[in-house]
Amino acid sequence: MRSVSVDLNHDASLLIDIPDALCERDKVKFTVHTKTTLSSFQKPDFSVPRQHEDFIWLHDTLVETEDYAGLIIPPVPPKPDFESPREKMHKLGEGEATMTKEEYTKMKQELEAEYLAVFKKTVQVHEVFLQRLSSHPILSKDRNFQIFLEYDQDLTVRRKNAKEMFGGFFKNMVKSADEVLISGIKEVDDFFEQEKTFLLDYYSKIKDSTAKAEKMTRSHKNIADDYIHISATLNTLSADDSTANKKHCGGYYMSSFVFLQKVEGRVASDQELKLTELLRYYMRDIQAAKDLLYRRARALVDYENSNKALDKARLKSRDIPQAEEHQKQCLQKFDKLSESGKKELTSFKGRRVVAFRKNLIEMAELEIKHAKLLRTWLAMV
Amino acid sequence: MTALGKPPDSPPQLSLCQSAVRQCVCVCVSVSYPPSSQSTMADTARDPPPELSDFQELQDGEDLFPEPSAPLESGPASLPAEDISTNSNGPKQDSLFDDDPEDLFAEATEEVSLDSPERDVLLSDGPSPAITPITPPCSLITPHIDMFTHCSFDEIEEEEGGDSFDMHISVSDPEKVGDGMNAYMAYKVSTKTSMSLFRSQDFSVKRRFSDFLGLHSKLASKYLHIGYIVPPAPEKSIVGMTKVKVGKEDQSSNEFVEKRRSALERYLMRTVKHPTLLKDPDVLQFLESSELPRAVSTQALSSAGILRMVNKAAEAVNKMTIKMNESDAWFEEKQQHFDNLDLQLRKLHASVESLVCHRRELSVNTALFAKSAAMLGNSEDHTALSRALSQLAEVEEKIDQLHQDQANADFYCFSELLGDYVRLITAVKGVFDHRMKTWQKWQDGQILLQKKREAEAKLQFNNKPEKLQQAKDEMRELEGKVQQGERDFELISKTIRKEVSRFEKERVKDFKTIIIKYLESLVQTQQKLIKYWDAFLPEAKAIS
């Protein structure tokens, strides 16, 4: 998962990781550990407990900070979702009577592994979020970020109250207007024109690819589960045969299926991590980039409006200085966003290409490794 | 579902009604399986721990396995991959296959045949195993029944008329004959053999599905009730056949024809592998003669078909009322064994059907992903990444085809064969039931005889000479019948022992072959996967 976004956590002045997490019912408690040489922090090495909602708070405050309008804010980590393994565990419990004890145990083990995998993934995605912040020249200095890392009390008090939550809801409602706004803008800058076209198109494509990759992974998992049932039944069969024919025959083919299931399961999880997670992460990241474009488009609209207001003021010969000042500010803001946005989007592309490269290579290598392993094993049988 | 047209045309097995229903239910269950697993997003598995523990985990499992873990400890590059090429896989596997079965089966057969007669003598309180040299109904059946008590692997082979079994039947070239609802598929049945039983060494005939059913029907009526395990014929399918008749030239009707063709071929091979059935004139006629009288009574909706269904139901009721005093532990044990086998095989079959289903799903999903990846590649503005994504799409497309092929292998090599065995076990259980019926008939005869004896005694007491003579005549006749009944029972018991031993030997061998062939198909798939990903890797590395 760390490979999804590379070049993180190398700057020794601020090192963050999540070494530990607790799962209580549905709530996950992350232990956020910081090691720093910066004097802005009170201690050089400390840890705090944080919940998922704290991460959301941090993300949202960053998004709402005017100064960061020209930056790509790292996407907020998704909520820990144990729904799927829990549902499967429930179904397994219902179907317990139809399977042998061994089968049931195996399926349970698989589900526990799945549960653990979801857990590990959510830890890492939260970790990557923090590490993106700590490695960003501007965001790493954010005051709220520091509070998040350092404040040793419960952050709940500082978090969104009902009003701000409504604000968040409103923000999401407006998001759908984004695309219209972005595409409707008369773009003078070639770079942004290209980026806009590219990002809008790419987003829909990558969203589709993510969904399709998820389906592939699920099918692999289903096949691995089938192998569990098959190997269990073969086991019973060969035990019966041994009793009936008074000779042990064919236990090895049961073990082939156990091996098959392990490998198939491994293939599924590798594919999940290298491909599906990659696509998923960059889908969210592209959304963050689109948000940047939106903010810039908004600023452009504001600038154009300020121009119109200035013209009107000049016509009416009233409030000209204010109008001029307002226009100047709008322009400044727009220019700042454009300059910073250009930098961000360029480094974003670089980051994306590097991450894709790394993951595609690793996925191919893992596929080859698994296939070779399976082939060797099966050929020996 | 297919409850529509599935009164299976195999011989009137007592328990077939129930098992046919069970089979329908089994398939139903597996069909509805996929939707329930359609849960939301990330059904994530464990994330891969770093390379080292990957192997560790596998090695822990491998402690159970008799394979050396040494070659697997080294990284993939140093695996003896170069040695294990496609070519060397073959012979290597053959040698493995050859070594084991000889030992396995010789011993197994010996044990079964040596044990049972001993047990007979020690344990059975019932009728002594009087072996009278009776010529069974079909004179072609070898009369050397007493040979069985010391039967070994070699001797069974010799019984097959002196020829070693060398015969290959193929069913091919399905051809639609006629039009509309009277249309049917004609198959070419080709036989290649060096056995002296046949007029020539290489010949073929045209047969239609009902011909096969007719053959089976004849064999069943001749052999089932005396204890021979007659392989059941492939099942009818009104739905499937109608589509073909109506002329739908689509994927599903092609698949149906292929499925049927394959099933017919397996059916014939299984039938001729049976040493007794092979010599049956009906079988010979089926294989050799160019014209065959039409087997009309096999039609599902004919009066004969309906009569069959009624009989089956009646027999099912009867079976429940027979309480046999099993004096022979061997039969009890075997019955239990086959009951278990039935259960396990059905379960296995359902799991494999589920596997086929999921594999087909995987193929569909992979194809969808491939298209999506191609679109993504088109959209990507970084040239090298764009090319890599397009390549990824191509790889996934090839893999989709691979999954399809694998799904077919899953189906034809594994699932269908399991289905055959589920039906075979039903036939075996039917044979046991026939033995019970034979016993019942004998017992009924004995009871009747006893009654007659009592009546005769009474008559003697009452001194009625004419009636007495009549009673004495009747009794003599009955005694003859009872003796015949006992002989029949002994005969069917002996036949079943032989049949079961042969069946089990074949089954274990067959299973091993099935699984090895299936695993081979998986090896082929892995080979191709390696090739495709190997080709992709440089493309991924070329991204800069």
Short mmCIF file of C-alpha atoms in Angstrom, two decimals, chain A residues 84 87-88 91 98-100 103 110 113-114 117-118 120-121 124 195 198 201-202 205-206 208-209 212-216 218-223 226-227 229-230 233-234 236-237 240-241 244-249 252-253 255-257 259-260 262 265-266 269-270 272-273 275 279-280 349 352-353 356-357 360-361 363-369 371-381, chain B residues 33 36-48 51 54-55 57-58 62 65 67 72 76 79 81 84 89 93 96 104 107 111 115 119 333-334 337 340-341 344-345 347-348 351-352 354-355 358-359 361-362 365-366 368-369 372-373 375-376 379-382 385 389 392 396 403 414 504 507-508 511-512 515-516 518-519 522-523 526-527 529-530 533-534 536-537 540-541 543-544:
data_model
loop_
_atom_site.label_atom_id
_atom_site.label_comp_id
_atom_site.label_asym_id
_atom_site.label_seq_id
_atom_site.Cartn_x
_atom_site.Cartn_y
_atom_site.Cartn_z
CA SER A 84 -18.27 -7.34 3.89
CA GLU A 87 -21.76 -10.25 6.46
CA LYS A 88 -19.85 -13.25 5.16
CA LYS A 91 -23.68 -16.24 6.35
CA THR A 98 -24.05 -27.99 5.81
CA MET A 99 -20.29 -28.33 6.03
CA THR A 100 -17.79 -30.51 7.78
CA GLU A 103 -14.46 -26.97 6.06
CA GLU A 110 -10.31 -17.29 5.46
CA ALA A 113 -7.79 -13.29 7.27
CA GLU A 114 -10.12 -11.12 5.24
CA ALA A 117 -6.73 -7.59 5.59
CA VAL A 118 -9.44 -4.93 5.75
CA LYS A 120 -4.43 -3.64 7.67
CA LYS A 121 -5.58 -1.79 4.61
CA GLN A 124 -2.21 1.90 5.75
CA GLU A 195 -5.44 19.21 -17.82
CA PHE A 198 -7.66 15.04 -19.42
CA ASP A 201 -12.12 12.05 -18.98
CA TYR A 202 -9.55 10.12 -16.98
CA LYS A 205 -12.36 5.93 -17.03
CA ILE A 206 -10.47 5.14 -13.86
CA ASP A 208 -14.95 2.34 -14.33
CA SER A 209 -11.67 0.42 -14.23
CA LYS A 212 -14.24 -3.78 -12.99
CA ALA A 213 -11.04 -4.65 -11.15
CA GLU A 214 -13.03 -5.11 -7.95
CA LYS A 215 -15.30 -7.58 -9.72
CA MET A 216 -12.32 -9.55 -11.00
CA ARG A 218 -14.18 -10.94 -6.12
CA SER A 219 -14.37 -13.71 -8.70
CA HIS A 220 -10.87 -14.87 -7.76
CA LYS A 221 -11.93 -14.99 -4.14
CA ASN A 222 -15.01 -17.00 -5.00
CA ILE A 223 -12.85 -19.51 -6.82
CA ASP A 226 -14.72 -23.16 -4.01
CA TYR A 227 -11.33 -24.83 -3.72
CA HIS A 229 -15.03 -26.89 -0.33
CA ILE A 230 -13.57 -29.14 -2.99
CA THR A 233 -14.87 -33.04 0.25
CA LEU A 234 -11.95 -34.79 -1.44
CA THR A 236 -13.55 -36.93 3.26
CA LEU A 237 -13.72 -39.04 0.12
CA ASP A 240 -13.68 -43.09 3.19
CA ASP A 241 -11.81 -44.79 0.41
CA ALA A 244 -13.27 -49.11 2.43
CA ASN A 245 -10.25 -50.28 0.51
CA LYS A 246 -8.04 -50.63 3.53
CA LYS A 247 -5.38 -48.62 1.88
CA HIS A 248 -4.52 -44.99 1.84
CA CYS A 249 -5.15 -43.67 -1.62
CA TYR A 252 -2.27 -35.97 -2.11
CA TYR A 253 -4.86 -34.73 -4.49
CA SER A 255 -3.58 -31.35 -0.71
CA SER A 256 -3.25 -30.07 -4.28
CA PHE A 257 -6.54 -28.33 -3.89
CA PHE A 259 -2.48 -25.51 -2.28
CA LEU A 260 -4.57 -24.26 -5.19
CA LYS A 262 -3.92 -20.80 -1.03
CA GLY A 265 -6.39 -16.57 -2.60
CA ARG A 266 -2.96 -15.03 -2.77
CA SER A 269 -5.19 -10.38 -2.68
CA ASP A 270 -2.16 -9.36 -4.73
CA GLU A 272 -6.43 -6.37 -5.08
CA LEU A 273 -3.52 -4.53 -3.65
CA LEU A 275 -4.22 -3.16 -9.16
CA LEU A 279 -6.83 2.40 -9.24
CA ARG A 280 -8.99 3.21 -6.28
CA LYS A 349 1.32 13.41 -12.99
CA ARG A 352 0.96 8.93 -10.73
CA VAL A 353 3.21 7.59 -13.45
CA PHE A 356 1.55 2.97 -11.76
CA ARG A 357 4.91 1.79 -12.98
CA LEU A 360 2.21 -2.77 -12.56
CA ILE A 361 5.71 -4.21 -12.38
CA MET A 363 1.74 -7.13 -10.01
CA ALA A 364 3.25 -8.77 -13.09
CA GLU A 365 6.11 -10.17 -11.03
CA LEU A 366 3.75 -11.55 -8.41
CA GLU A 367 1.51 -13.12 -11.04
CA ILE A 368 4.55 -14.81 -12.55
CA LYS A 369 5.75 -15.96 -9.17
CA ALA A 371 1.94 -19.13 -11.62
CA LYS A 372 5.42 -20.63 -11.44
CA LEU A 373 4.85 -21.87 -7.93
CA LEU A 374 1.56 -23.43 -8.86
CA ARG A 375 2.95 -24.96 -12.01
CA THR A 376 5.89 -26.50 -10.18
CA TRP A 377 3.70 -27.89 -7.46
CA LEU A 378 1.11 -29.32 -9.82
CA ALA A 379 3.75 -30.84 -12.07
CA MET A 380 5.17 -32.72 -9.13
CA VAL A 381 1.89 -34.31 -8.29
CA TYR B 33 -24.89 -19.28 -5.17
CA SER B 36 -25.62 -14.16 -2.71
CA SER B 37 -21.91 -13.50 -2.81
CA GLN B 38 -22.43 -10.23 -4.65
CA SER B 39 -21.61 -8.12 -1.64
CA THR B 40 -20.42 -4.55 -1.91
CA MET B 41 -16.92 -3.31 -2.59
CA ALA B 42 -13.64 -4.56 -1.40
CA ASP B 43 -13.87 -8.24 -0.58
CA THR B 44 -10.31 -7.83 0.29
CA ALA B 45 -8.03 -10.63 1.18
CA ARG B 46 -4.94 -10.51 3.27
CA ASP B 47 -2.32 -8.16 1.91
CA PRO B 48 0.83 -9.93 0.86
CA GLU B 51 8.37 -11.87 0.20
CA ASP B 54 5.08 -15.55 1.73
CA PHE B 55 7.21 -18.60 1.39
CA GLU B 57 3.39 -19.47 5.10
CA LEU B 58 3.34 -21.82 2.18
CA GLU B 62 3.79 -27.90 2.82
CA PHE B 65 2.94 -32.55 1.76
CA GLU B 67 7.23 -32.88 -1.58
CA LEU B 72 10.62 -23.99 -3.39
CA PRO B 76 11.24 -18.07 -8.50
CA LEU B 79 13.23 -22.80 -9.49
CA ALA B 81 11.65 -23.86 -14.24
CA ILE B 84 9.96 -28.29 -16.17
CA ASN B 89 5.78 -32.48 -17.90
CA GLN B 93 3.54 -37.38 -15.11
CA LEU B 96 4.26 -41.12 -11.75
CA LEU B 104 -2.43 -49.77 -5.22
CA GLU B 107 -3.37 -55.01 -3.19
CA GLU B 111 -7.76 -57.64 0.14
CA ASP B 115 -11.51 -60.93 3.12
CA ARG B 119 -16.10 -63.24 6.57
CA GLU B 333 -20.69 -52.09 5.11
CA LYS B 334 -20.80 -51.56 1.38
CA HIS B 337 -20.04 -46.90 2.03
CA ASN B 340 -21.56 -41.93 2.11
CA LEU B 341 -20.05 -41.88 -1.34
CA GLN B 344 -19.86 -36.80 -0.82
CA LEU B 345 -20.01 -37.00 -4.58
CA LYS B 347 -21.44 -32.34 -2.55
CA LEU B 348 -18.29 -32.40 -4.63
CA SER B 351 -18.81 -27.43 -5.44
CA VAL B 352 -17.28 -28.07 -8.83
CA SER B 354 -19.97 -23.62 -8.43
CA LEU B 355 -16.32 -23.46 -9.49
CA HIS B 358 -17.34 -18.61 -10.82
CA ARG B 359 -14.64 -19.27 -13.36
CA GLU B 361 -17.84 -15.11 -14.10
CA LEU B 362 -14.14 -14.41 -13.75
CA ASN B 365 -15.21 -9.80 -15.47
CA THR B 366 -11.71 -10.05 -16.89
CA LEU B 368 -14.86 -6.22 -18.98
CA PHE B 369 -11.78 -5.07 -17.15
CA SER B 372 -11.98 -0.67 -19.35
CA ALA B 373 -8.19 -0.75 -19.11
CA MET B 375 -10.15 2.93 -22.50
CA LEU B 376 -8.05 4.10 -19.60
CA SER B 379 -7.30 8.44 -21.99
CA GLU B 380 -3.85 8.47 -20.40
CA ASP B 381 -1.72 11.32 -21.66
CA HIS B 382 1.65 10.00 -20.57
CA LEU B 385 2.06 4.66 -19.37
CA LEU B 389 -2.07 0.25 -19.99
CA LEU B 392 -2.29 -4.58 -19.83
CA GLU B 396 -6.17 -9.33 -19.65
CA HIS B 403 -10.25 -18.49 -18.03
CA PHE B 414 -14.25 -32.58 -13.74
CA GLU B 504 -14.55 -49.55 -6.88
CA ARG B 507 -13.74 -45.64 -9.66
CA VAL B 508 -10.58 -45.05 -7.67
CA PHE B 511 -10.88 -40.41 -9.94
CA LYS B 512 -7.16 -40.35 -9.92
CA ILE B 515 -7.90 -35.27 -10.98
CA ILE B 516 -4.53 -35.66 -12.62
CA TYR B 518 -7.63 -31.65 -14.30
CA LEU B 519 -4.46 -30.61 -12.54
CA LEU B 522 -4.34 -26.10 -14.54
CA VAL B 523 -0.63 -26.49 -15.26
CA GLN B 526 -0.23 -21.46 -15.44
CA GLN B 527 2.23 -21.88 -18.31
CA LEU B 529 -0.16 -17.04 -17.58
CA ILE B 530 3.60 -16.98 -17.10
CA TRP B 533 2.90 -11.71 -17.80
CA ASP B 534 6.50 -12.22 -18.86
CA PHE B 536 4.02 -7.62 -20.21
CA LEU B 537 6.79 -7.04 -17.70
CA ALA B 540 5.72 -1.99 -17.47
CA LYS B 541 9.40 -1.46 -16.89
CA ILE B 543 7.39 3.38 -18.27
CA SER B 544 9.53 6.35 -17.38
#
